[in-house]
mmCIF file of C-alpha atoms and ligand atoms in Angstrom:
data_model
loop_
_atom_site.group_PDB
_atom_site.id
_atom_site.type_symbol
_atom_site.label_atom_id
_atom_site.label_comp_id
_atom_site.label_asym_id
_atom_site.label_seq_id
_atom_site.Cartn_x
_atom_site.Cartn_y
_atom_site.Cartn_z
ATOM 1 C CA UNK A 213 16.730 -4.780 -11.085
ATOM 2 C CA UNK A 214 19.289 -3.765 -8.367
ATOM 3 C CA UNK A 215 19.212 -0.476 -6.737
ATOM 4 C CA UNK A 216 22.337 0.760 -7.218
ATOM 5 C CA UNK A 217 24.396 4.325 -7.183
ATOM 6 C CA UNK A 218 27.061 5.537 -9.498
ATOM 7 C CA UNK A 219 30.139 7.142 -8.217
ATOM 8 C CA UNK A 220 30.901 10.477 -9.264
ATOM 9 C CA UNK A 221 34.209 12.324 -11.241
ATOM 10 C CA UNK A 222 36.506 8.951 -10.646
ATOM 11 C CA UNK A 223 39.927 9.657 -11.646
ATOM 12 C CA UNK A 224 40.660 6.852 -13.880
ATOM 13 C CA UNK A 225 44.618 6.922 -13.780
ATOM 14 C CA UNK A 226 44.149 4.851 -10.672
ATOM 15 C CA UNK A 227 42.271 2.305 -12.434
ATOM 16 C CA UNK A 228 45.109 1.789 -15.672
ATOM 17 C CA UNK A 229 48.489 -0.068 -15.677
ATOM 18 C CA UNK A 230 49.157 2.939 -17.383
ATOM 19 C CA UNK A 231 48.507 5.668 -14.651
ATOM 20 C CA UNK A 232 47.729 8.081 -17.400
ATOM 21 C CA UNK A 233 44.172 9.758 -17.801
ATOM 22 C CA UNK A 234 41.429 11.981 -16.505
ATOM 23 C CA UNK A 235 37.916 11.127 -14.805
ATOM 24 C CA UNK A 236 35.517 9.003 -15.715
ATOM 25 C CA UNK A 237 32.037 11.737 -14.815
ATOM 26 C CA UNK A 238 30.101 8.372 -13.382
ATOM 27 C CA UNK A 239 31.825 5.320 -12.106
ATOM 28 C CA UNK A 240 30.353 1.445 -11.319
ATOM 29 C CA UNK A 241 32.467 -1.568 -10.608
ATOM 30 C CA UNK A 242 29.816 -4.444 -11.103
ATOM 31 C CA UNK A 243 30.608 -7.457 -8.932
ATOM 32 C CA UNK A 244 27.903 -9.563 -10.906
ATOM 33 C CA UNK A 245 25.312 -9.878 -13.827
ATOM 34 C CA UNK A 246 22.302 -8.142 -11.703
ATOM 35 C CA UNK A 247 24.823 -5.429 -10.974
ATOM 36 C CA UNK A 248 25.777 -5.261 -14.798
ATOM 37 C CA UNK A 249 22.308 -5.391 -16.023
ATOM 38 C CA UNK A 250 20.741 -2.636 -13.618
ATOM 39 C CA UNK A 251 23.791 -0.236 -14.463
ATOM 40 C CA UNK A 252 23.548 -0.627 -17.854
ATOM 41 C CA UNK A 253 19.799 -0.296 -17.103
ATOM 42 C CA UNK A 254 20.211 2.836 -15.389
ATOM 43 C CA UNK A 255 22.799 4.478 -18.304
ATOM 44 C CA UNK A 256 20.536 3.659 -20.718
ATOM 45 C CA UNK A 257 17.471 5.966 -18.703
ATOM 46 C CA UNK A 258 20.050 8.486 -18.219
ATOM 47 C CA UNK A 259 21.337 8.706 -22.111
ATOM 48 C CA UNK A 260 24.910 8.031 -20.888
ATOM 49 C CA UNK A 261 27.836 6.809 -23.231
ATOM 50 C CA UNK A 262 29.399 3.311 -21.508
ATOM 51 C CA UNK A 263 32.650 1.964 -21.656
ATOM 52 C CA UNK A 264 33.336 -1.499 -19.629
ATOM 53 C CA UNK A 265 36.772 -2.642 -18.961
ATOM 54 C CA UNK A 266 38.129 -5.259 -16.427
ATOM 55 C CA UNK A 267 42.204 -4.650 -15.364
ATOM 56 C CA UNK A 268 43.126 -1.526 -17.281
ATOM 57 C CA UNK A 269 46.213 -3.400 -18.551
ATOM 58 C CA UNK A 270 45.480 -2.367 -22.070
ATOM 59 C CA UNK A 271 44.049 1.008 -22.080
ATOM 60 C CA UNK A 272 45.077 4.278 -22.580
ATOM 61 C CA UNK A 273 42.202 6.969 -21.060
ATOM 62 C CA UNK A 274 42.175 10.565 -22.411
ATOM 63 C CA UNK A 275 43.689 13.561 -20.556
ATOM 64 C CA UNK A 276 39.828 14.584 -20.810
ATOM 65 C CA UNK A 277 38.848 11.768 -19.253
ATOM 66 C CA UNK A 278 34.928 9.832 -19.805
ATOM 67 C CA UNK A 279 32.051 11.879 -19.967
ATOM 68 C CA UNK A 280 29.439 8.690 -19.587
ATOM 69 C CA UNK A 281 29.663 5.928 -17.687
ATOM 70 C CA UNK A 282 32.579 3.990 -16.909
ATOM 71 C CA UNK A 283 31.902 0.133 -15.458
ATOM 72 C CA UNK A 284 34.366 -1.940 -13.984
ATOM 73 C CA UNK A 285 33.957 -5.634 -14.804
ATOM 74 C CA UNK A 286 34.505 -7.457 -11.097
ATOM 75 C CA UNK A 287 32.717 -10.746 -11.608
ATOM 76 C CA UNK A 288 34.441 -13.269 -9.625
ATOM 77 C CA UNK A 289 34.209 -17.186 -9.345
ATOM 78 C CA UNK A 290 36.588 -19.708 -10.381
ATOM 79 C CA UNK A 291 36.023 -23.366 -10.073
ATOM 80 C CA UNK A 292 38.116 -26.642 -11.249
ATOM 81 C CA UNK A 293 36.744 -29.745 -12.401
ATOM 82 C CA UNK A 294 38.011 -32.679 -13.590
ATOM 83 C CA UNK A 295 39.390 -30.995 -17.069
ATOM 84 C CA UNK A 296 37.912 -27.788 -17.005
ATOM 85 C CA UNK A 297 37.220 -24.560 -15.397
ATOM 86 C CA UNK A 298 34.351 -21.782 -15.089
ATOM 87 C CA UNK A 299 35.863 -18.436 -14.611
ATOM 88 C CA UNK A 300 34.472 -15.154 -13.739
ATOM 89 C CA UNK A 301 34.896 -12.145 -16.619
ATOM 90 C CA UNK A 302 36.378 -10.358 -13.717
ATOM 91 C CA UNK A 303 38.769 -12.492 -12.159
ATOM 92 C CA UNK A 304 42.459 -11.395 -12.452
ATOM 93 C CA UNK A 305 44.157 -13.512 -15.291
ATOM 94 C CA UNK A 306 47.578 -14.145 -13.878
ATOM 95 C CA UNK A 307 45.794 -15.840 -10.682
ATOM 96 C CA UNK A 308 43.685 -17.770 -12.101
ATOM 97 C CA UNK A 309 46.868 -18.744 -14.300
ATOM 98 C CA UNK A 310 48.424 -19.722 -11.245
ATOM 99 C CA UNK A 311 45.839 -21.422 -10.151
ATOM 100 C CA UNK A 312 45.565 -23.534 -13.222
ATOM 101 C CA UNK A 313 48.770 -24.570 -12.080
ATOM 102 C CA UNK A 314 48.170 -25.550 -8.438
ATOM 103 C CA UNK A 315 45.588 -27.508 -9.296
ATOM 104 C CA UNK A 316 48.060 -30.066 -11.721
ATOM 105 C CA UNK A 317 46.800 -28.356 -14.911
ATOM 106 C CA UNK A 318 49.193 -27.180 -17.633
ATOM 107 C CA UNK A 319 48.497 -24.488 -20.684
ATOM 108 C CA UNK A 320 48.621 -21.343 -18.757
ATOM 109 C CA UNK A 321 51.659 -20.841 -17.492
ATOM 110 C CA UNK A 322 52.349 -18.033 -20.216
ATOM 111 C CA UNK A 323 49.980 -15.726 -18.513
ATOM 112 C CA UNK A 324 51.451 -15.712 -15.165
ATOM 113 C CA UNK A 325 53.240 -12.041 -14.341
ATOM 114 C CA UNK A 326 50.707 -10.356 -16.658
ATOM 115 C CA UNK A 327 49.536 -7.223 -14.361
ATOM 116 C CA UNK A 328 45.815 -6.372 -13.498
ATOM 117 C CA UNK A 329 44.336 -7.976 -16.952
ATOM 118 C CA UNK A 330 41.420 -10.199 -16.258
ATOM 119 C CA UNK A 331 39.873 -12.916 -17.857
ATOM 120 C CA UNK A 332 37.328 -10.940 -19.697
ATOM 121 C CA UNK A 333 39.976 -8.528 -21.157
ATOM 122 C CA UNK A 334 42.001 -11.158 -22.032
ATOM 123 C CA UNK A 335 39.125 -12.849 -24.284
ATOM 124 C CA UNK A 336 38.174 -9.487 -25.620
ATOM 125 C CA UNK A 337 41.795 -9.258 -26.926
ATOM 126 C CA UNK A 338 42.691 -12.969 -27.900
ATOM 127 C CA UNK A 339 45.455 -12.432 -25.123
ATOM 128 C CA UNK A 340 49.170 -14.339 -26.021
ATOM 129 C CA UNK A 341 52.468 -15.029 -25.364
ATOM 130 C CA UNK A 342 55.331 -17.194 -26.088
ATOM 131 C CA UNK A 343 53.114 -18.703 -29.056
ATOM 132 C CA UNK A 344 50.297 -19.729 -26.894
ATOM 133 C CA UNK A 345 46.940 -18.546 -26.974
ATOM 134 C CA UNK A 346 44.055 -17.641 -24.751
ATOM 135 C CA UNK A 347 41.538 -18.702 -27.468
ATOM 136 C CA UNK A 348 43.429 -22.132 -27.240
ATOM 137 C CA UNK A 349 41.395 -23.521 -24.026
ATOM 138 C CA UNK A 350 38.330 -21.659 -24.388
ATOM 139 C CA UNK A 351 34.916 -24.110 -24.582
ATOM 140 C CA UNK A 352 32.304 -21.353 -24.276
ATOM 141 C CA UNK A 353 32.307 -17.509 -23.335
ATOM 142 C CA UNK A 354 28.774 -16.282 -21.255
ATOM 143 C CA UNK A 355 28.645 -12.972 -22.331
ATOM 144 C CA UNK A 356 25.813 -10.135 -21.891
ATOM 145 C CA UNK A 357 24.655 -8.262 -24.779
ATOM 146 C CA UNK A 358 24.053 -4.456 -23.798
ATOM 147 C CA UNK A 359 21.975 -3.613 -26.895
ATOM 148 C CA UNK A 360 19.388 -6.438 -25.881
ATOM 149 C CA UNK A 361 19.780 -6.977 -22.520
ATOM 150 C CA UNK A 362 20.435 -10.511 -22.703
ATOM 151 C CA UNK A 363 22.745 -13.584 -22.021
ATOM 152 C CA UNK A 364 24.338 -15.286 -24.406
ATOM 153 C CA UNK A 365 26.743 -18.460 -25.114
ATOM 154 C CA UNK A 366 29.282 -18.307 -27.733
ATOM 155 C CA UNK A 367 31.145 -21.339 -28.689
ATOM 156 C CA UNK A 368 34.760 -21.362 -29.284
ATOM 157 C CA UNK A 369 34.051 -20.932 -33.483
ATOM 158 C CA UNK A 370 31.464 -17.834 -32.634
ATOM 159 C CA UNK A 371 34.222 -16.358 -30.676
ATOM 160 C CA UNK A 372 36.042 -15.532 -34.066
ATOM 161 C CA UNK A 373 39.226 -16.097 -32.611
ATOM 162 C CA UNK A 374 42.188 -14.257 -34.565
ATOM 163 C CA UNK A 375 45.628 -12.652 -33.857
ATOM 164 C CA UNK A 376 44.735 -10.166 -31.180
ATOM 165 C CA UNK A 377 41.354 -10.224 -32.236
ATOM 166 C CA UNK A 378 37.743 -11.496 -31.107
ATOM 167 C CA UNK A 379 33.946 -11.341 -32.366
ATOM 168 C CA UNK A 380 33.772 -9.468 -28.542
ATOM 169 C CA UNK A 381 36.228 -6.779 -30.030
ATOM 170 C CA UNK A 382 34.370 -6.587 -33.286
ATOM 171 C CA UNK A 383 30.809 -5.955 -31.440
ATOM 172 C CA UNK A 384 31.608 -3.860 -28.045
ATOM 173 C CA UNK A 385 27.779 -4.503 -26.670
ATOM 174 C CA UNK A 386 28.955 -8.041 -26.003
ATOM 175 C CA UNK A 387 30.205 -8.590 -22.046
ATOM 176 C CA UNK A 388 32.395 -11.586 -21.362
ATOM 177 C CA UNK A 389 30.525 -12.324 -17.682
ATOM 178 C CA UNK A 390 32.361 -15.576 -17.667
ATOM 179 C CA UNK A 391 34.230 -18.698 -19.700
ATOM 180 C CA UNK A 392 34.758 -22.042 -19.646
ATOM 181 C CA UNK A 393 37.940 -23.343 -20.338
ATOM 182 C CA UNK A 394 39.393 -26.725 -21.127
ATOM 183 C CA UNK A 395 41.985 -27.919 -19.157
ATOM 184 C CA UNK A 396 45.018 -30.822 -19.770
ATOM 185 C CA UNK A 397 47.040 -32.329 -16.702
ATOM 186 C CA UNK A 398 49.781 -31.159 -16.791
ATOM 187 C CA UNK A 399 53.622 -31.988 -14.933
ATOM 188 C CA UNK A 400 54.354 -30.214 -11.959
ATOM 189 C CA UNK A 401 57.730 -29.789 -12.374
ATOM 190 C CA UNK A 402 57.328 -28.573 -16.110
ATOM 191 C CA UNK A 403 54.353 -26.120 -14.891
ATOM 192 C CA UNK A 404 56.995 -24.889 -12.471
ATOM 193 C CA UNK A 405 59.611 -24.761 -15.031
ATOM 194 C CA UNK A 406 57.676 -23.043 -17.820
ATOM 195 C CA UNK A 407 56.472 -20.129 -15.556
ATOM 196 C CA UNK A 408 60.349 -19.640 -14.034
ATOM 197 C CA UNK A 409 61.159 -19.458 -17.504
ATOM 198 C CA UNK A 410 58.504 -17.117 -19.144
ATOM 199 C CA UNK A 411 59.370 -14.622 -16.303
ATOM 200 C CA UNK A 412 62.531 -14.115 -16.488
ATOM 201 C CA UNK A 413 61.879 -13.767 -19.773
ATOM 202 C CA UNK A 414 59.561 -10.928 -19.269
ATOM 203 C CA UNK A 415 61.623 -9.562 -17.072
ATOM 204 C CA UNK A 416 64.661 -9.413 -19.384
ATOM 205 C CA UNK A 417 62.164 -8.168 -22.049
ATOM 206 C CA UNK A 418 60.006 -5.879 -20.627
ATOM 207 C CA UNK A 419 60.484 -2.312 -18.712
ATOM 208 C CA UNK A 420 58.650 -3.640 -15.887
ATOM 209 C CA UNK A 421 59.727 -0.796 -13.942
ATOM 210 C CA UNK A 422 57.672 2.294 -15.111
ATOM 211 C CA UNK A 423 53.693 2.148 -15.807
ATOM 212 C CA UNK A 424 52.738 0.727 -18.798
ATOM 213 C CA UNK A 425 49.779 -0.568 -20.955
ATOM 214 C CA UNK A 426 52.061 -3.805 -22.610
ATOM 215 C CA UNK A 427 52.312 -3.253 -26.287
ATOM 216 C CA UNK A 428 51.333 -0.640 -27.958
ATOM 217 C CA UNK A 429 50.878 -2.265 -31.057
ATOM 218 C CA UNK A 430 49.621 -5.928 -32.786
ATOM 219 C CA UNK A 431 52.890 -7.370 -34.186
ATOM 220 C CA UNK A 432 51.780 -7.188 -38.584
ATOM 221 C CA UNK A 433 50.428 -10.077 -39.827
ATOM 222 C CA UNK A 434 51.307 -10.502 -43.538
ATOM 223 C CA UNK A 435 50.684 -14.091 -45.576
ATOM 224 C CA UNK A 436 50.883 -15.767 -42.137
ATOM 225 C CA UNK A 437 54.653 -13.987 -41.500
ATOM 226 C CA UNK A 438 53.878 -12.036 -38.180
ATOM 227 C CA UNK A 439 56.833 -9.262 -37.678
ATOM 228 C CA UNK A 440 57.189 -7.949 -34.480
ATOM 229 C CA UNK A 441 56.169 -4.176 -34.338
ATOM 230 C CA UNK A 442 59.138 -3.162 -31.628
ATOM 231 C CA UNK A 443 61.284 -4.918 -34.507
ATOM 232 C CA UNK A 444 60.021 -2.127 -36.796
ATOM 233 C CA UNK A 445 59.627 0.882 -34.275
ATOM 234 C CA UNK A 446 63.521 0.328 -33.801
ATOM 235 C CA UNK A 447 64.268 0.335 -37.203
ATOM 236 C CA UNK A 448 62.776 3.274 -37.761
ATOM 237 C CA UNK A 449 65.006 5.083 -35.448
ATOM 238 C CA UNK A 450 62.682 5.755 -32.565
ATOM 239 C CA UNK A 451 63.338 3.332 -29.779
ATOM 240 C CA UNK A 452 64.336 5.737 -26.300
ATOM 241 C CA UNK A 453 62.091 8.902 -28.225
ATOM 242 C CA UNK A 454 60.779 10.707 -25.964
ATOM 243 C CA UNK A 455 57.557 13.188 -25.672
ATOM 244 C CA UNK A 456 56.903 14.963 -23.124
ATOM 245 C CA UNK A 457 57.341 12.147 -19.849
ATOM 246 C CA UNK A 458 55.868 9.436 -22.365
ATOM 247 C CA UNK A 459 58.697 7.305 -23.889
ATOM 248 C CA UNK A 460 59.481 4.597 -26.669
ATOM 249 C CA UNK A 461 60.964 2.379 -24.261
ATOM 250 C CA UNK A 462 64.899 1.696 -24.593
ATOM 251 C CA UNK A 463 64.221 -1.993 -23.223
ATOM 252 C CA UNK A 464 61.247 -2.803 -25.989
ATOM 253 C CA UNK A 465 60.268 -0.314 -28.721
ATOM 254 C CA UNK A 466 56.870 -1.815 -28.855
ATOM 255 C CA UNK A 467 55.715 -1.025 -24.809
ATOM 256 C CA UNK A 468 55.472 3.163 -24.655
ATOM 257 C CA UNK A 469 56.736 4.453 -20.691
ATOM 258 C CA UNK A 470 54.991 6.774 -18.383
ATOM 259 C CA UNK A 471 58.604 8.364 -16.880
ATOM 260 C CA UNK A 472 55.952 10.114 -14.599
ATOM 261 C CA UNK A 473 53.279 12.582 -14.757
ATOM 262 C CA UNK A 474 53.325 11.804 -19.020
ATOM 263 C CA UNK A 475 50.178 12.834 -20.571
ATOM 264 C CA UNK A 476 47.609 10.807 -22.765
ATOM 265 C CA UNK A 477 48.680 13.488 -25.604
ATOM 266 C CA UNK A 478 52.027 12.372 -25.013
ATOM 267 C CA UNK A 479 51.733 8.833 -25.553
ATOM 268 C CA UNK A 480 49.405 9.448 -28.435
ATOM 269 C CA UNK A 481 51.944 11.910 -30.373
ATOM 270 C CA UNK A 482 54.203 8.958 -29.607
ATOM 271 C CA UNK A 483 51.754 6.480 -31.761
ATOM 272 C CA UNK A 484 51.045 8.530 -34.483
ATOM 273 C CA UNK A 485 54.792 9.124 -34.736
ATOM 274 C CA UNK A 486 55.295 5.402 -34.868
ATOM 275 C CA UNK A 487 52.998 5.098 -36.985
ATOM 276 C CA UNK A 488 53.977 7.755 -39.451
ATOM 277 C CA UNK A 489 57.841 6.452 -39.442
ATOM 278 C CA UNK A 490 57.112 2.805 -40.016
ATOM 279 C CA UNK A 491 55.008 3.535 -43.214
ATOM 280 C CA UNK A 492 57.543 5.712 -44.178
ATOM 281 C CA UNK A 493 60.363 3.362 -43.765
ATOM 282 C CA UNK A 494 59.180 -0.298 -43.956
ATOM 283 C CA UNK A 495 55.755 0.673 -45.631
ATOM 284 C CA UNK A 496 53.940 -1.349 -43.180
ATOM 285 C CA UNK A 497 50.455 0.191 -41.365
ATOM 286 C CA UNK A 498 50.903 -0.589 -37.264
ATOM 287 C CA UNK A 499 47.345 -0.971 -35.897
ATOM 288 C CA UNK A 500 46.945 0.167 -31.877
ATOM 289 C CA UNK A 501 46.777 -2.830 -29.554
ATOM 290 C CA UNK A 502 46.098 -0.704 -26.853
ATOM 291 C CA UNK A 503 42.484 0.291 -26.756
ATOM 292 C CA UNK A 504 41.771 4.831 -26.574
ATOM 293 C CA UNK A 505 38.972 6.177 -24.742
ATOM 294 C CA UNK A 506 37.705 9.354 -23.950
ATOM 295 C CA UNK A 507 39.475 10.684 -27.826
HETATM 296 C C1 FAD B 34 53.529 -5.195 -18.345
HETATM 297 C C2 FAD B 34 52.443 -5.730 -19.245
HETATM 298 C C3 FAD B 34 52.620 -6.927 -19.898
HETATM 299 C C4 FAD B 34 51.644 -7.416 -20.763
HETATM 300 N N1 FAD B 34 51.858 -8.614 -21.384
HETATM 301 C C5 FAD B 34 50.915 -9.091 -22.230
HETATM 302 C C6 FAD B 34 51.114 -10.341 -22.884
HETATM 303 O O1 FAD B 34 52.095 -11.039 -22.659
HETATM 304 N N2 FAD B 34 50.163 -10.755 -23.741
HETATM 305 C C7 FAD B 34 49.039 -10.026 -23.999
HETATM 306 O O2 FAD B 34 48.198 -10.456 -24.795
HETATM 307 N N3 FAD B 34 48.825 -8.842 -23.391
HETATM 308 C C8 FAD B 34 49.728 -8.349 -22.516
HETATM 309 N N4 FAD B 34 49.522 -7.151 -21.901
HETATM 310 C C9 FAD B 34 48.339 -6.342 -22.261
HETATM 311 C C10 FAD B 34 47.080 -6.614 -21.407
HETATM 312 O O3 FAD B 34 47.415 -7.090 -20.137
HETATM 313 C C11 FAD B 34 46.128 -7.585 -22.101
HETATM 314 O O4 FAD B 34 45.694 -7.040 -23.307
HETATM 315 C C12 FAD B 34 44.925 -7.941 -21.236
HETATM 316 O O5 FAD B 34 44.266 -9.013 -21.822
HETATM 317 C C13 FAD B 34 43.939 -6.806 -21.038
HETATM 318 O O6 FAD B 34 43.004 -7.205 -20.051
HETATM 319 P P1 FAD B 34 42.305 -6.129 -19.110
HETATM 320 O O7 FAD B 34 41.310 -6.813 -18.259
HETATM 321 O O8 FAD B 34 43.317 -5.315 -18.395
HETATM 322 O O9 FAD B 34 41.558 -5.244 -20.181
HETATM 323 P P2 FAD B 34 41.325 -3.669 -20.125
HETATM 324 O O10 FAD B 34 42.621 -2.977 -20.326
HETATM 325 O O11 FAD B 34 40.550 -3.320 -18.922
HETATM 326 O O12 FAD B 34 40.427 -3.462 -21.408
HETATM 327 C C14 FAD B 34 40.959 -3.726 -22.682
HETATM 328 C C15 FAD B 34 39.782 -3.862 -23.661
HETATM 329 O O13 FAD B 34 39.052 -5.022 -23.283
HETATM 330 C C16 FAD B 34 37.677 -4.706 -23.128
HETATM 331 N N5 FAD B 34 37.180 -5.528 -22.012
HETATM 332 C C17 FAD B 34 37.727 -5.655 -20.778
HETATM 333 N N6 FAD B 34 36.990 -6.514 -20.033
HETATM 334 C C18 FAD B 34 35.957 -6.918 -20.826
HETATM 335 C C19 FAD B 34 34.863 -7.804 -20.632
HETATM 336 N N7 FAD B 34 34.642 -8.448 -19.475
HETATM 337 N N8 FAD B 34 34.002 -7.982 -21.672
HETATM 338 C C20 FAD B 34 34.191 -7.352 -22.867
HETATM 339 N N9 FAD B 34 35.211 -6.497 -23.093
HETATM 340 C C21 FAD B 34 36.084 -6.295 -22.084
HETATM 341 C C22 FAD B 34 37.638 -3.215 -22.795
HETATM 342 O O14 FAD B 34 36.422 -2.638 -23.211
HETATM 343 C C23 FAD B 34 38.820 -2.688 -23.592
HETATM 344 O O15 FAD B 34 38.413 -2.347 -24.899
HETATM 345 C C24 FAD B 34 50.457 -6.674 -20.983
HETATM 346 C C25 FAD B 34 50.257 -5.470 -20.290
HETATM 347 C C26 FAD B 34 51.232 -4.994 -19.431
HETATM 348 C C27 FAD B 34 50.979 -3.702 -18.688
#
């Protein structure tokens, strides 16, 4: 085991796509699996609560903040073979999308312009877009279980791959350290194509210019019809509502805005109001993409 020291009282705003949140009371960004395993080591002496997360891309921290410990998933490496890759848990999703791409492979161009999410965060939620999957390429996910202290390799069928949805997401002790993904050559004028195209696309679609954590909610699944939930938010009358500086965004009623300064109360009040509307009018239950911590 490592020697290693936790920060202290790390304001976690900094840390989220969001920029919403108090501190996290002790703080570790683990750069590999000895790091990992001699944090989680050193938690479990001190009886401290631990949440891991990798971009903050998805997450909305209370105003509170985290009384435990808070570790940052860092773990880097990427390497290309012949049809495959082995990818750090850590490593940012949109590069390595991009460099799926330089290296003549195709399947990933729908994750390029993503912000901060890594690979590991990405697995956790079955990440998508423009009806492709993460889950689509995966081979095997390396992942380290916090209640034993051990590795592990799922396959892609233990993964439990569903809409938004993973066996890591079902069982929180399990770490995505790394994956290996299988890779098709691709065109490199289509790979160049598809990502100019999913872009703008995201850019027409998305307020990409205040702090956000994506959407706020999985798009309802219902005999294999998925509606989209900004679809539904609208309807219900709520798209530009505003509490406090949170806001249902004009652009896309499904992404919630930080104007500036908003408050994790804020955005909440904003779900629950969603929430509460869309029953109401479409009698349909919207479930939180975005994970809550610190509530
Ligand atoms: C502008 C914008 C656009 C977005 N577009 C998309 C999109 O097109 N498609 C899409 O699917 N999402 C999108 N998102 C949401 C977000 O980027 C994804 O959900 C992303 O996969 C989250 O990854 P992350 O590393 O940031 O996870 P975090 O936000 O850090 O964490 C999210 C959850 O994953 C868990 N987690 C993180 N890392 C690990 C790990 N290594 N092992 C186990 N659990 C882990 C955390 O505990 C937490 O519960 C968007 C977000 C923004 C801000």
């Amino acid at each position: 085991m490592k020697d290693i020291v936790f920060e202290k009282n790390v304001s976690l705003k900094e840390y989220t796509t969001f920029k919403v949140g108090g501190p996290a009371k002790y703080f570790f960004a683990a750069k590999n699996k000895d790091e990992l395993a001699s944090a989680l080591q050193l938690a479990k002496e001190k009886k401290l609560d631990v949440f891991v997360f990798g971009g903050g891309s998805n997450l909305l921290m209370s105003d509170k903040g985290f009384k435990g410990l808070v570790v940052k998933i860092e773990i880097s490496g990427m390497e290309f073979s012949d049809s495959k890759a082995v990818v750090g848990g850590g490593v940012c999703l949109s590069k390595f999308a991009n460099a799926v791409g330089k290296n003549g492979f195709t399947g990933f161009e729908w994750a390029i312009g993503i912000p901060q999410a890594t690979v590991g965060g990405a697995v956790y939620g079955n990440a998508q877009a423009f009806g492709f999957r993460i889950s689509d390429n995966i081979e095997l996910v390396e992942v380290f279980d916090r209640k034993t202290f051990k590795l592990k390799t799922f396959s892609k069928e233990q993964c439990k791959f569903t809409l938004k949805n993973s066996a890591f997401k079902k069982n929180k002790n399990l770490i995505v350290i790394s994956v290996v993904f299988n890779l098709q050559k691709g065109n490199e004028a289509e790979i160049k194509e598809n990502v100019a195209k999913f872009l703008k696309h995201r850019k027409q679609s998305h307020p990409l210019n205040f702090p956000s954590a994506g959407s706020v909610f999985v798009n309802p699944e219902k005999k294999g019809q998925v509606t989209p939930a900004g679809f539904l938010i609208e309807k219900a009358g709520l798209k530009g509502k505003k509490i406090g500086n949170a806001q249902i965004s004009e652009k896309h009623a499904n992404f919630i805005i930080n104007l500036g300064g908003a408050k994790a109360k804020d955005v909440l009040a904003l779900i629950r109001l969603a929430q509460k509307k869309v029953k109401e009018n479409s009698k349909i239950n919207l479930e939180t993409e975005i994970q809550q911590i610190g509530f």
